[in-house]
Each structure stands twice: as structure tokens, then as C-alpha cells.
Short mmCIF file of C-alpha atoms and ligand atoms in Angstrom, two decimals:
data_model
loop_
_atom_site.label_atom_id
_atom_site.label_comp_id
_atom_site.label_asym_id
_atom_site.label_seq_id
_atom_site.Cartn_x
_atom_site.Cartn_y
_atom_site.Cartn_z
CA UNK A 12 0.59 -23.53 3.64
CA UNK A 13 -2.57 -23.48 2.19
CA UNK A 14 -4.92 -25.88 -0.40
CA UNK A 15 -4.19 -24.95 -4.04
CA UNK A 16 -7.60 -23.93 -4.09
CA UNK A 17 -7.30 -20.97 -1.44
CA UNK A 18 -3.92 -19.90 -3.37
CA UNK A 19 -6.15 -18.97 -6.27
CA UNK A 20 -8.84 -17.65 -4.37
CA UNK A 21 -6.61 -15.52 -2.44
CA UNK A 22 -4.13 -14.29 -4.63
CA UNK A 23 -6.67 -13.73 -8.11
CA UNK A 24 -8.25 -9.83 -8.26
CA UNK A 25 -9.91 -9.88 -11.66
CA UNK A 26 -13.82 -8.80 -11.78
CA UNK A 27 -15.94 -11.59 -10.88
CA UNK A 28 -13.32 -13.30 -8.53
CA UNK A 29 -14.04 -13.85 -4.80
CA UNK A 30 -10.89 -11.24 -3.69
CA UNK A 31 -11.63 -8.91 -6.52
CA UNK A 32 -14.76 -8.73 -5.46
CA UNK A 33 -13.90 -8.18 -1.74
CA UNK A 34 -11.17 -5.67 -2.71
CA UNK A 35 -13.88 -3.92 -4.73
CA UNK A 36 -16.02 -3.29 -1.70
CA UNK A 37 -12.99 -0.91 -0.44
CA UNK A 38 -11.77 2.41 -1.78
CA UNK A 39 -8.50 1.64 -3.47
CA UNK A 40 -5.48 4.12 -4.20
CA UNK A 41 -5.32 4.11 -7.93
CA UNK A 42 -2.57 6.52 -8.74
CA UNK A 43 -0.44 9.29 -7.30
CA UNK A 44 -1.92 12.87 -7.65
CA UNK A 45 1.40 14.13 -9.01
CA UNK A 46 0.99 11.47 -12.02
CA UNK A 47 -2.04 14.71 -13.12
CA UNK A 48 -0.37 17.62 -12.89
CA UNK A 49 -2.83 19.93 -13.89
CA UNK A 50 -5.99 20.36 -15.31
CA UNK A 51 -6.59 19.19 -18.95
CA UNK A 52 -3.05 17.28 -18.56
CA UNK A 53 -2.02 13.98 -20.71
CA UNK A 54 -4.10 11.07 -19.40
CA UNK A 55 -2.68 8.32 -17.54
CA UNK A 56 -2.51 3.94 -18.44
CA UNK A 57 -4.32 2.20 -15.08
CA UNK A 58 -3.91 -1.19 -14.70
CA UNK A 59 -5.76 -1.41 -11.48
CA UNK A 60 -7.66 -4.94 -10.10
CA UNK A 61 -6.99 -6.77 -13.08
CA UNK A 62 -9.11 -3.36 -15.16
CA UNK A 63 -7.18 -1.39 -17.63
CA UNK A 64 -8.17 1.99 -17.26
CA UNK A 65 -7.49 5.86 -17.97
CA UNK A 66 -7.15 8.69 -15.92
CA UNK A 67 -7.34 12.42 -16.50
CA UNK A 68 -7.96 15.52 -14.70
CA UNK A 69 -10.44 18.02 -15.78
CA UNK A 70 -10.58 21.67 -16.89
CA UNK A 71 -11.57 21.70 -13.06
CA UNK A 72 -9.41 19.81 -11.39
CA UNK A 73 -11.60 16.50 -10.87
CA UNK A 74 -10.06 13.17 -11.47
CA UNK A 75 -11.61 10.85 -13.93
CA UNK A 76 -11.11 6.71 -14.16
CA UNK A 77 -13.01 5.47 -17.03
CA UNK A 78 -11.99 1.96 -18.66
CA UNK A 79 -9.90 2.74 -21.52
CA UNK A 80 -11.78 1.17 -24.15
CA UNK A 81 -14.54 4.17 -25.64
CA UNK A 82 -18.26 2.65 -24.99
CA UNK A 83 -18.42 3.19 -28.58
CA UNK A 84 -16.13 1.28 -30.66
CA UNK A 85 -13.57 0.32 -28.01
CA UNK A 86 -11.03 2.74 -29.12
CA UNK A 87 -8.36 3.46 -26.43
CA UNK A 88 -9.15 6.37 -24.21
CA UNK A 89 -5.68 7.21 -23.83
CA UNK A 90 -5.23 9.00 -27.15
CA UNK A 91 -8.25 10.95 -26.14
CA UNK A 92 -8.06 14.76 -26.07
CA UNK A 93 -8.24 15.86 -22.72
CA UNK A 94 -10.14 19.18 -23.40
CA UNK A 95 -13.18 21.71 -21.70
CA UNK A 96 -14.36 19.70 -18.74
CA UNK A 97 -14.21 15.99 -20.52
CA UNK A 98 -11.72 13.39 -22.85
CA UNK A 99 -12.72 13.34 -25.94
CA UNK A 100 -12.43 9.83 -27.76
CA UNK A 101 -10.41 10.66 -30.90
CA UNK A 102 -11.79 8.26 -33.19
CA UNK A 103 -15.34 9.86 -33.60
CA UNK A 104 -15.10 12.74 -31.36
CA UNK A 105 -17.36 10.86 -28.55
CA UNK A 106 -16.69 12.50 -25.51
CA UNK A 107 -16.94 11.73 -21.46
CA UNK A 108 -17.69 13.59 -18.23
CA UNK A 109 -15.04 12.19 -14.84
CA UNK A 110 -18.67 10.97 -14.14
CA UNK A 111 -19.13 8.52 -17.43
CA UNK A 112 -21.72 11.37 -18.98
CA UNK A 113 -21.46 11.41 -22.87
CA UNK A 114 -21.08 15.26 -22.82
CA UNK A 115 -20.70 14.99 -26.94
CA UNK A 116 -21.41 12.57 -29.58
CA UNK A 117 -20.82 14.86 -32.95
CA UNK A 118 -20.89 11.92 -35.48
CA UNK A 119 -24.81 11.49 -34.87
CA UNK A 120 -27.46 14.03 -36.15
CA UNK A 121 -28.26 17.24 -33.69
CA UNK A 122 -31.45 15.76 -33.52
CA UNK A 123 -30.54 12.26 -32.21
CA UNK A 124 -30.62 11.73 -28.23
CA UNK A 125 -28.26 8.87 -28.14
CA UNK A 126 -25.96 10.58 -26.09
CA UNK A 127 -27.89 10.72 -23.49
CA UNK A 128 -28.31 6.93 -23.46
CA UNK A 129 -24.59 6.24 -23.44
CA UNK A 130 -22.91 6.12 -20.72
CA UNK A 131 -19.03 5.39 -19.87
CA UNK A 132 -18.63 3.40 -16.55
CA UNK A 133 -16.76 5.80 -14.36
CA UNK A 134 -15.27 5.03 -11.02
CA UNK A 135 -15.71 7.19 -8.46
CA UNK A 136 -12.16 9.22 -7.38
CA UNK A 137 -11.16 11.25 -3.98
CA UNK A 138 -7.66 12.80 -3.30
CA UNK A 139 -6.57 12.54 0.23
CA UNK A 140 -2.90 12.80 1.23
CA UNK A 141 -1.30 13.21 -2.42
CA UNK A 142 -3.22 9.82 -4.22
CA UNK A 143 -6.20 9.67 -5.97
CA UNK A 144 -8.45 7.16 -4.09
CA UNK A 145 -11.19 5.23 -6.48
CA UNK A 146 -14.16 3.01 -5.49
CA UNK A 147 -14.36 -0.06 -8.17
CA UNK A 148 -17.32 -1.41 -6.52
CA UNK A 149 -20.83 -2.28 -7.39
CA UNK A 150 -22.10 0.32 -5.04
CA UNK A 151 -24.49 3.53 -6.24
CA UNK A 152 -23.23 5.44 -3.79
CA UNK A 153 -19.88 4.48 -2.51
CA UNK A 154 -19.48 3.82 1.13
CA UNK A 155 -17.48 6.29 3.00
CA UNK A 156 -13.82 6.65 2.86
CA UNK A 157 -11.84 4.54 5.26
CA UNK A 158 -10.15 6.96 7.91
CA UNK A 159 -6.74 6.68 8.19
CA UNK A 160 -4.62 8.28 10.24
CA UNK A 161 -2.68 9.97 7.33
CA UNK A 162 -5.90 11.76 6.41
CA UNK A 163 -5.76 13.36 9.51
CA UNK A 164 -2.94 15.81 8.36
CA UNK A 165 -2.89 18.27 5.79
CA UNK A 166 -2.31 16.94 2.06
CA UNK A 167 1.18 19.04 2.06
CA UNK A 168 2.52 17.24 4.79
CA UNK A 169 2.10 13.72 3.86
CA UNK A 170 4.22 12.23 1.36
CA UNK A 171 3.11 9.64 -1.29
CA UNK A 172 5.33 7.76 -3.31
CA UNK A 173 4.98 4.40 -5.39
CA UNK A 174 6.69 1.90 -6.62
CA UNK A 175 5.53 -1.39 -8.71
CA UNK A 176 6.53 -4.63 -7.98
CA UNK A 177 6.58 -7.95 -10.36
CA UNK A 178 4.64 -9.95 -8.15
CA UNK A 179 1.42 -11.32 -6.99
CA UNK A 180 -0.17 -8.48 -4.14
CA UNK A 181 -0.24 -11.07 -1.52
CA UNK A 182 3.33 -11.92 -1.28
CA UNK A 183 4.32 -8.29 -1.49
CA UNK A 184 1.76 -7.37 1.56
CA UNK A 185 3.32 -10.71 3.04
CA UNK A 186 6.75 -9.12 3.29
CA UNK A 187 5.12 -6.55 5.68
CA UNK A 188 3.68 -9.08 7.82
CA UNK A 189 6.64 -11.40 8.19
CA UNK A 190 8.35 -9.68 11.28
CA UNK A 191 11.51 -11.55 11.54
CA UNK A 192 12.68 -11.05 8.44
CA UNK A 193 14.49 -7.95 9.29
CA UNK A 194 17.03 -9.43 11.49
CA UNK A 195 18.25 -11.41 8.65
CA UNK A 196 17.73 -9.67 5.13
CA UNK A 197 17.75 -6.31 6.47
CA UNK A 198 20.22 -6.26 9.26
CA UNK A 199 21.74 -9.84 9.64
CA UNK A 200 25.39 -7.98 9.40
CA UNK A 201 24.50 -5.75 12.01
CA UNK A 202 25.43 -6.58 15.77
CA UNK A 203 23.49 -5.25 18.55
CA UNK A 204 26.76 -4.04 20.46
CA UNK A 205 27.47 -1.92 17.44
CA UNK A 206 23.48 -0.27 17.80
CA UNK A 207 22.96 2.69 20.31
CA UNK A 208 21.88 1.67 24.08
CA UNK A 209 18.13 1.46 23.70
CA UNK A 210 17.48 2.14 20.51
CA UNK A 211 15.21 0.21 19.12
CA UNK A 212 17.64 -1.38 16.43
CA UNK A 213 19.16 -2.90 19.44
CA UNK A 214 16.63 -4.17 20.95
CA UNK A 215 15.79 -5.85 17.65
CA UNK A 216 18.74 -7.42 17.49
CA UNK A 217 19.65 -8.74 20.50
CA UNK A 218 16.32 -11.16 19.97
CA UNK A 219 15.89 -12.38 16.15
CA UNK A 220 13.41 -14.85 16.88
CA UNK A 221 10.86 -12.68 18.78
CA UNK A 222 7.69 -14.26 19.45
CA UNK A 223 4.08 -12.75 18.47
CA UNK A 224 0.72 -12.14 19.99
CA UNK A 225 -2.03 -11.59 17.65
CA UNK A 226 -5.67 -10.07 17.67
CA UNK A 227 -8.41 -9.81 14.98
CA UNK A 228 -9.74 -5.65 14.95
CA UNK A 229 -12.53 -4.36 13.79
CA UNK A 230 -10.49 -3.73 10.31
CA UNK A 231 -8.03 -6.73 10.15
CA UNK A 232 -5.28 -7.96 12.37
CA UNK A 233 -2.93 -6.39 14.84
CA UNK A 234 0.58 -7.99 15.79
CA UNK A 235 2.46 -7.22 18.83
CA UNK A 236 6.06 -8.80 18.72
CA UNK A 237 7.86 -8.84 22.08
CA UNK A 238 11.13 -9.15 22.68
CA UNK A 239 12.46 -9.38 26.34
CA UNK A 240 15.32 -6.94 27.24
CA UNK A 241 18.44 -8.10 28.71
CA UNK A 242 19.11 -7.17 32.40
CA UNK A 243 15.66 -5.01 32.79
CA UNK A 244 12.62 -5.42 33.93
CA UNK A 245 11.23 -4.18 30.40
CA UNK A 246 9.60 -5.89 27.55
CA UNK A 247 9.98 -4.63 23.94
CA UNK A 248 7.21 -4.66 22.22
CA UNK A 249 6.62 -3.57 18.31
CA UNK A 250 2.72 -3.13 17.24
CA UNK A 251 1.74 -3.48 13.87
CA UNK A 252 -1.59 -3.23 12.09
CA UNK A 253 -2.74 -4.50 8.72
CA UNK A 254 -6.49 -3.75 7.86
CA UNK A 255 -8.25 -5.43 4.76
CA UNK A 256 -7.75 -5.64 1.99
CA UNK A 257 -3.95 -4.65 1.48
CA UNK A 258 -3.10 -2.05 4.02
CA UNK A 259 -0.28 -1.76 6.76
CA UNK A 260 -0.15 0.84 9.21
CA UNK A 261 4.20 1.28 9.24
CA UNK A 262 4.95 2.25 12.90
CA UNK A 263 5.31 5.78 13.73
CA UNK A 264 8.95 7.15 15.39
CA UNK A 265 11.75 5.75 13.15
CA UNK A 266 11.78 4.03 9.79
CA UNK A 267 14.41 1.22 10.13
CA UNK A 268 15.29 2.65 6.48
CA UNK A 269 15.83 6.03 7.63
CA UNK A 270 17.05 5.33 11.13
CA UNK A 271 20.65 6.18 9.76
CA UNK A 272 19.92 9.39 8.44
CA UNK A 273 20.78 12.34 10.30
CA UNK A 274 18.42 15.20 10.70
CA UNK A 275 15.40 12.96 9.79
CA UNK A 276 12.47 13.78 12.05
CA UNK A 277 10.35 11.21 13.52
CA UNK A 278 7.54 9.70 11.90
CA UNK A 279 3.64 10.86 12.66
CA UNK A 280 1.68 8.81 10.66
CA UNK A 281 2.16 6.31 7.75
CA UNK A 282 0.22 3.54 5.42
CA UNK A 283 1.18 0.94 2.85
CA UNK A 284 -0.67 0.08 0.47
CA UNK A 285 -0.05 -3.09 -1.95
CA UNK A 286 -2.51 -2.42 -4.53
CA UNK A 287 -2.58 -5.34 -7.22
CA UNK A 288 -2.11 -3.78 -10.64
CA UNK A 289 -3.19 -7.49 -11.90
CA UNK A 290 -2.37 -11.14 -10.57
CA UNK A 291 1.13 -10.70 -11.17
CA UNK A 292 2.31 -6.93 -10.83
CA UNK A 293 1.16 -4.66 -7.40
CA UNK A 294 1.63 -0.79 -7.15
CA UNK A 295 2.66 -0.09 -3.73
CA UNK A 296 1.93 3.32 -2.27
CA UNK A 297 2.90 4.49 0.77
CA UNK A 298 2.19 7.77 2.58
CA UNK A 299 4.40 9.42 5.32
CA UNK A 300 3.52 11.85 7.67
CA UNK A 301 6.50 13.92 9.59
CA UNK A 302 9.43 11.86 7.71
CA UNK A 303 10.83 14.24 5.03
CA UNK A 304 14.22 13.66 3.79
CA UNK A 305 13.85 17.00 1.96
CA UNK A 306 13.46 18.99 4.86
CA UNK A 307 16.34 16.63 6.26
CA UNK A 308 18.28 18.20 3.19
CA UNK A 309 17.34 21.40 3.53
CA UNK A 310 14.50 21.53 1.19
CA UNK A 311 10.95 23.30 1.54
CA UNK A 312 8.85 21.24 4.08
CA UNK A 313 6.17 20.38 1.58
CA UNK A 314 8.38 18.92 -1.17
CA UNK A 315 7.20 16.63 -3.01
CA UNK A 316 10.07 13.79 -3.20
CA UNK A 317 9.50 10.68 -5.38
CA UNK A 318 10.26 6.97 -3.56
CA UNK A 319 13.49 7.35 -5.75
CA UNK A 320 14.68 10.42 -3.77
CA UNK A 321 13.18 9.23 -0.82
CA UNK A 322 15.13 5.65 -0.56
CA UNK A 323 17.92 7.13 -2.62
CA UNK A 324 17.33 3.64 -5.08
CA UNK A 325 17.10 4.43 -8.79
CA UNK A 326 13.71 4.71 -10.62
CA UNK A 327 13.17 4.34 -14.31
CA UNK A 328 11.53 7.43 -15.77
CA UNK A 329 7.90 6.46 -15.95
CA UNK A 330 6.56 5.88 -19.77
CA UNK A 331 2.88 5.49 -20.58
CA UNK A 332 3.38 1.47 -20.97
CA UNK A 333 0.14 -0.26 -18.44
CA UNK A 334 3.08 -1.26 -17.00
CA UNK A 335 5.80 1.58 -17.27
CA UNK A 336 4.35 3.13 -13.77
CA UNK A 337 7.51 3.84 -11.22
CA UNK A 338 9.54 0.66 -11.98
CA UNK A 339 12.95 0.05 -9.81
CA UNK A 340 16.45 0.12 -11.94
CA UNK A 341 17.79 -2.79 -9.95
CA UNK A 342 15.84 -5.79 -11.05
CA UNK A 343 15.46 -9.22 -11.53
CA UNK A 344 16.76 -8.91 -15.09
CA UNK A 345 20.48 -7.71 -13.54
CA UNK A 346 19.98 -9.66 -10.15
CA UNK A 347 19.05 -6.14 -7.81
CA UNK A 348 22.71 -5.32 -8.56
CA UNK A 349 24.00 -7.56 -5.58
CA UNK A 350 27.19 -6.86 -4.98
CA UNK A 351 28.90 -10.13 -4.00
CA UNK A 352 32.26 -8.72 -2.33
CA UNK A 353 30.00 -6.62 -0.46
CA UNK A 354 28.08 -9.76 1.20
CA UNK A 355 30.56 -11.32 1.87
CA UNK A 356 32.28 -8.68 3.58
CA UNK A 357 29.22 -8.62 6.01
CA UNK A 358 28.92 -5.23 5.10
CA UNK A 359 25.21 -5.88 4.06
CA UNK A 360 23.48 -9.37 4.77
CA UNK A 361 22.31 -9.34 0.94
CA UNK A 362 24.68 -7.12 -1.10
CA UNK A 363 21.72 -5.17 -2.31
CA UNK A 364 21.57 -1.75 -1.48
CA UNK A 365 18.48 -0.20 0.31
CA UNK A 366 15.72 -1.60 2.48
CA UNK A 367 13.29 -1.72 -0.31
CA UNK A 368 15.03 -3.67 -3.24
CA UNK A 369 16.13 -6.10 -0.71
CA UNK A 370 12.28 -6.23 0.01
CA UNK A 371 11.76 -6.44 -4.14
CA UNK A 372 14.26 -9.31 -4.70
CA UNK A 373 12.86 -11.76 -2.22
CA UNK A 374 9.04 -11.38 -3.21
CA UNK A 375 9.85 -11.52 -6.75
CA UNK A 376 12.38 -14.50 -6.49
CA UNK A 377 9.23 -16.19 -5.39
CA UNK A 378 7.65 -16.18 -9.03
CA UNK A 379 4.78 -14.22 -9.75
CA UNK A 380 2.33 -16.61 -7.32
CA UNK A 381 4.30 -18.32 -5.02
CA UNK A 382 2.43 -21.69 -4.58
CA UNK A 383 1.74 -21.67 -0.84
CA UNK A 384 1.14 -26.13 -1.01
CA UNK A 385 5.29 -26.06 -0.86
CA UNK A 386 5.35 -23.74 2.05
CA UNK A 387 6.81 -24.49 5.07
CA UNK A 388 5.27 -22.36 7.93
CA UNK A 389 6.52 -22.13 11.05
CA UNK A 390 5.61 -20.10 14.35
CA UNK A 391 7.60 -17.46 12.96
CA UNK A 392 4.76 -16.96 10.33
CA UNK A 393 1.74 -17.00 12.29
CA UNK A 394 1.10 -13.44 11.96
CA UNK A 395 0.87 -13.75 7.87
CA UNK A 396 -1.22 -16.86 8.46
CA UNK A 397 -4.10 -15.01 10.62
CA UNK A 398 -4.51 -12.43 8.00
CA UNK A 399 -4.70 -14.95 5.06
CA UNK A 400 -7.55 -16.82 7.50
CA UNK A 401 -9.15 -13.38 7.69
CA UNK A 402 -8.99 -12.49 4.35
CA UNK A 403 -10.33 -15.78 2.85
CA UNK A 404 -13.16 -15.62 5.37
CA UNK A 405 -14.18 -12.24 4.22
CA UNK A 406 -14.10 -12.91 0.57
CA UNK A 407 -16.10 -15.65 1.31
CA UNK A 408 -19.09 -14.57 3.41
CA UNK A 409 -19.27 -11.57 0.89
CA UNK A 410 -19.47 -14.16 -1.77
CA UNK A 411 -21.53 -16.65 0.07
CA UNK A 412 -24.11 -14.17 2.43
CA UNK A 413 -23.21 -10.82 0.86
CA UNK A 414 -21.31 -10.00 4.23
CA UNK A 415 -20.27 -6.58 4.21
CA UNK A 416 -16.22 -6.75 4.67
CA UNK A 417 -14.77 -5.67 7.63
CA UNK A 418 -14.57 -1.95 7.82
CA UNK A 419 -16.26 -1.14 4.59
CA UNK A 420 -19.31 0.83 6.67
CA UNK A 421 -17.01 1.78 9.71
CA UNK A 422 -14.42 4.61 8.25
CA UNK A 423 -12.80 4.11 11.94
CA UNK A 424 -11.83 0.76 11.46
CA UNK A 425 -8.99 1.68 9.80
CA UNK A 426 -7.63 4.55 12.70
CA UNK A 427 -4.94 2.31 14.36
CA UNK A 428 -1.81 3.16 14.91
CA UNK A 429 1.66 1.07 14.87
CA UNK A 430 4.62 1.10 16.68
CA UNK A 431 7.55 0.35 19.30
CA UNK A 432 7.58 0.97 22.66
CA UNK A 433 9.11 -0.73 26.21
CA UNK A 434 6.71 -1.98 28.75
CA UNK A 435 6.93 -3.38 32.29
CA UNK A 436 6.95 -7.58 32.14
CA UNK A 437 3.73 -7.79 33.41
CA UNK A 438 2.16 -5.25 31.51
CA UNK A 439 -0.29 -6.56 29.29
CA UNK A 440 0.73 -6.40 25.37
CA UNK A 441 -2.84 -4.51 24.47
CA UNK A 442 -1.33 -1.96 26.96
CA UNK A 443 0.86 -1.43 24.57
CA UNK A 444 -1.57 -1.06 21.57
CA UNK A 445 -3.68 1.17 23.94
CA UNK A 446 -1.12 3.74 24.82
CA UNK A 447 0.17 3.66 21.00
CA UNK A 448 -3.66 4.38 20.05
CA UNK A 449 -4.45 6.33 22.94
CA UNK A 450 -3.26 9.30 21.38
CA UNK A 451 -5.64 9.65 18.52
CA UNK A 452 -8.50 7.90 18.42
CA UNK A 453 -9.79 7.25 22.15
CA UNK A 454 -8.54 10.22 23.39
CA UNK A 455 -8.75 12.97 21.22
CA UNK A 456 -7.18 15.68 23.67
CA UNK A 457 -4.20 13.85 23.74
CA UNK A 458 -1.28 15.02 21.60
CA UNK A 459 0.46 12.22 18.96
CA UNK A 460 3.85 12.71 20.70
CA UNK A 461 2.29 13.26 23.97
CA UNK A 462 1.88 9.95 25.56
CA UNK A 463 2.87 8.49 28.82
CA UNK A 464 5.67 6.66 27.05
CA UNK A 465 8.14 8.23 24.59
CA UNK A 466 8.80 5.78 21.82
CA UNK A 467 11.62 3.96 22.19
CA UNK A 468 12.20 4.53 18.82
CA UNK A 469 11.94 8.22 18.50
CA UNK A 470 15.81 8.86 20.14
CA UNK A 471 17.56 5.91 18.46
S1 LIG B 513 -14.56 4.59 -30.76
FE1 LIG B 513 -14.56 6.32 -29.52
S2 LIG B 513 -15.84 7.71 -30.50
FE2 LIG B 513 -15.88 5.98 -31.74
FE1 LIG B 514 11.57 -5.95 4.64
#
């Protein structure tokens, strides 16, 4: 649990609050590329950190975030015209660089300067990996951007998706952190007889009460659950990274969620992101590397597939509402469209369909802050309790001393990598972490799917 206190310190993103400042020190994924199709194309509604802005993509190409009210009267942005390398504020014609510059202020004499004395806070954007990135912070000259391992791969073989959730971030990035909640929402009708020898389903459920070792990294926290396997002389373990502010680094072989899907290659590289959109609503985005159902299907390998196609859950077409951004069809509004029979059939644990709303429906059930004085922790949750510790500690020494945040000056930080794998008993769990990271960043000449170990995951 934690003091009402840290609830609203740790869960409130606006400007001027202790974790919107912290999440300000870090570049942030704003919005998918493919939401700007082109250059000069309609601009987008924000809501990012608590901020209402507007983006739009230049006669050449660059991606601008201004706030959406014009520096001049406050008109909304979003009607601007998006025209010859600027938007142009429709009320008096006032128009803005991507970089804030009043290009054109045609209401005011020729011989008046005052354009040049205006200026139009503009955040700073970079596209990596199909999102526009954007630095909210107080910064000049924003610090580098974090190196995942995503980044690593050309933009046309990562895949970005989104998908908005009614909810505070924290409980959303909570659901990633809580590792035994799979062998109940997401597979509590499946029995590990019925999963293939080895796989890593299997292993998973044969043990639904695994237990955790933790560490603090240089970016955040890393997990490693073990499980012990029946009549070997092998430990399972799954590794799992989150970095601050609101990333996960998803393990690489195969997605539980796509685990059934024949065809589907295995996973490179991935990262979550649960980006608040204010105290109550997060954007998630989430990159994969080496998983495309398209290709599965037939398609090109660099389709671009939405999280609808993806998951195969229904989106709502997205409308230009602050709010209107890649919102699911099953909701709270007609209960995730359980399906009683089907629950208690034991054909699915929930009756929901798909990984993902099942994911939805418990974080929003919560209410839009869950108040963590009622909570109930046990050793279950310890992993989602060291990163709250670490989180409130950073927002605080950057609040208190001006502490730079973990990772904000080390792009590196943030080049982990996640995943399953079996190890002897005695092996030590960092082993594990070691030979998972191994690959990548410590020894470069090492391919990603040439470790010592195959993944137990990658043949399941
Ligand atoms: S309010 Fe935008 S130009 Fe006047
Ligand atoms: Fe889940």
C-alpha cells in the first residue's frame, strides 16, 4: 500500500507536479507516425502529460507539437491551416515554425517586428521505430534519446501500435509488473498437461505462484521470476525490465498473446510504453520487432498493422476528440463483452476475448486512481512495489536536489533485454539476465538469436 500522500504524488503528471516533472526529464512517445501521413496533412488533438497539444507535419516532413492554444489569442491550433513549412492560426493568420518561430503575423503592419518577439513553445520531436518521440522538458537542448533496443532495427521492421486506456498510467504500467497475474486472468482455464513439453506456457503453469528476485539497474528495475521444473535439474526463469518513467522491455521469443498463432515468428525486440494522456486516461504504445502477424498472413514484411489487426480486438475509428485516439470497442460501458457461458465453460478464465481487453477490464475496474491505502500487498507484488519505491525516490531528489533521473544522461540505460530461458539450479539468476543481455549490449559480436541458450520460448 502506500500513504495517500505518495498515491498523489505518484500517480499526478500535470506541469508543476513532482512525476510530471520527472516524466518531463525523459523523451516521451507522443503519437504514432502513421497518425501524419504526409506532409502538410490534418493536424492531430495531443493530450499528452496532462498538456493539450497539436501536432502536424511539415511541407518537409518534420513533426511539430505546439500547445494548441495560438500565443496570440488562444485560438485552437487545430483548425490551423497546415500550409508551406508552418500551421497557420486561422483566426488572424498568425503562423508557426515545428520550432515555435512566428514565421507570419499578417494582421500587424510590414513594418512592425513583433513577430520576431513571439514565440510558440514547441516541443522538441524525433521518429524512431514508427512514433514520434517529444521532449516536454525544461531543457535547451534536450538530453539524448534513450537507446532502446527497438531503435536498433530499421523503422520498417518494427511495429508500433497504440491503444488508450481509461485509467491512471500507474495502474496500467502496474499490470505489466504484476507477474502472476497471467496464470489466473490470462490462462487460469488452461492446464499445463494440455501445453507442449517445454514450452514455456507449461512451465508457467505448472507453478502459479512463482517467486521473484529483484535488482535496481542503472534505468529502473529488473525482475527475474523462477519457477522450478518438475523432475529436472532446471530452473525457469522469466526476466523482465521496466526502466523509468513508464517503460517495459516485453520479453523477446514468444508473446503469450501470439503463442497460438501459427506461422508467427519469434520476437527480436519489443517496448511498452504507458504514456499518461492525463491523470486518468494513458496511451499505451508498444513497438515489436520480428513479430508480424502480416507476414504470418501472408502480407508484405513491412506492413503496417494497427493493434486492432494485430490482437484481432476491435478498435473504434479514431475521431479528432483529445480523447478519440485508438479507443477499444469492448469497454466498460458494455462490460468488455464478457461472455458468461463462455467462463463458465472454462473455456477462458474471464470470458473476455484477447490478452489485452482482459488487461483493459481489470485496470479500469480499479477506477481511474485506484487508492493504494486499501491495498493489500502481498509477496506476490513485490516487484510493482520496488518500482513505485524507485519512482517516488526519483521524483523526489529531482524535486528536492535537482537529481538528474535515472538514465536521463545515459542513452544505454535503457538497452536491456527481457525474457525466458531454463537454467541449471545453481546457476545464478543474473546468469540469466547476462546471457539474455549478452547478446547486444556487452557483446556486440554476438548475434540476438545466437546465444549459448535457445529460448525456451522460441519452439513452444
Ligand atoms: S488567435 Fe491565433 S492568430 Fe489570433
Ligand atoms: Fe496481463
Amino acid at each position: 500500500m502506500l500513504s495517500r500522500e505518495d498515491n498523489e504524488t505518484i500517480c499526478r503528471v500535470g506541469p508543476g507536479t513532482p512525476m510530471g516533472n520527472l516524466m518531463r526529464e525523459y523523451w516521451v512517445p507522443a503519437l504514432l507516425s502513421s497518425e501524419l501521413p504526409g506532409p502538410d496533412c490534418d493536424p492531430v488533438r495531443v493530450m499528452l502529460l496532462g498538456e493539450r497539444l497539436i501536432a502536424f507535419r511539415s511541407s518537409s516532413g518534420d513533426v511539430g507539437l505546439l500547445p494548441h492554444a495560438c500565443p496570440h489569442r488562444g485560438a485552437s491550433l487545430f483548425y490551423g491551416r497546415n500550409e508551406e513549412g508552418g500551421i497557420r492560426c486561422v483566426y488572424h493568420g498568425w503562423k508557426f515554425a515545428v520550432d515555435g518561430r512566428c514565421l507570419d503575423m499578417p494582421n500587424e503592419p510590414p513594418e512592425s517586428d513583433f513577430k520576431d518577439k513571439v514565440r510558440a513553445r514547441a516541443y522538441p520531436c524525433a521518429e524512431r521505430s514508427g512514433v514520434v518521440w517529444a521532449y516536454l522538458g525544461p531543457r535547451e537542448l534536450p538530453p539524448p534519446l534513450p537507446h532502446f533496443e527497438v531503435f536498433d532495427y530499421p523503422d520498417e521492421e518494427a511495429h508500433a501500435s497504440a491503444y488508450a486506456v481509461q485509467a491512471n498510467w500507474l495502474q496500467v504500467m502496474e499490470g505489466d509488473n504484476d507477474i502472476s497475474h497471467f496464470g489466473f486472468l490470462h490462462a487460469g482455464h488452461a492446464r499445463a498437461e494440455d501445453a507442449a513439453e517445454g514450452s514455456r506456457l507449461r512451465l508457467t503453469l505448472l507453478d502459479r505462484a512463482p517467486r521473484t528476485k529483484l535488482l535496481d539497474t542503472s534505468g529502473g528495475v529488473m525482475s527475474g521470476t523462477f519457477r522450478l521444473v518438475p523432475d529436472s535439474d532446471e530452473t525457469f526463469w522469466n526476466i523482465h525490465n521496466t526502466l523509468l518513467p513508464f517503460f517495459t522491455i516485453t520479453g523477446v521469443g514468444i508473446s503469450p498473446e501470439a503463442g497460438a498463432t501459427a506461422g508467427v515468428t519469434a520476437k527480436k525486440a519489443a517496448l511498452l510504453a504507458r504514456v499518461p494522456m492525463d491523470d486518468h486516461h494513458t496511451m499505451t504504445f508498444r513497438i515489436d520487432v520480428g513479430l508480424n502477424p502480416a507476414t504470418a498472413a501472408g502480407g508484405p514484411a513491412n506492413a503496417t498493422i494497427s493493434v486492432a489487426e494485430y490482437s484481432g480486438l476491435p478498435l473504434h475509428p479514431n475521431t479528432t476528440d483529445w480523447y478519440g485516439r485508438f479507443r477499444w470497442i469492448p469497454n466498460a460501458e458494455n462490460d468488455y463483452l464478457i461472455d458468461r457461458g463462455q467462463q463458465r465453460r472454462m473455456e477462458s478464465y474471464t470470458g473476455i476475448e484477447g490478452v489485452v481487453i482482459e488487461d483493459v477490464a481489470m485496470t479500469e475496474s480499479m477506477g481511474p486512481i485506484i487508492d493504494r491505502t486499501q491495498e493489500h500487498l502481498g509477496v506476490a507484488d513485490s516487484y510493482m512495489i520496488r518500482i513505485r519505491r524507485r519512482l517516488l525516490a526519483a521524483a523526489r531528489a529531482l524535486a528536492e536536489s535537482g537529481q538528474v533521473p535515472p538514465g536521463v544522461d545515459d542513452p544505454d540505460a535503457f538497452l536491456v533485454r527481457s525474457g525466458a530461458l531454463g537454467l541449471p539450479n545453481d546457476a545464478d539468476w543474473l546468469e540469466a539476465a547476462d546471457i539474455l543481455r549478452g547478446g547486444w549490449g556487452v557483446l556486440p559480436e554476438l548475434e540476438p538469436r545466437d546465444w549459448t541458450r535457445p529460448l525456451v520460448g522460441a519452439d513452444a
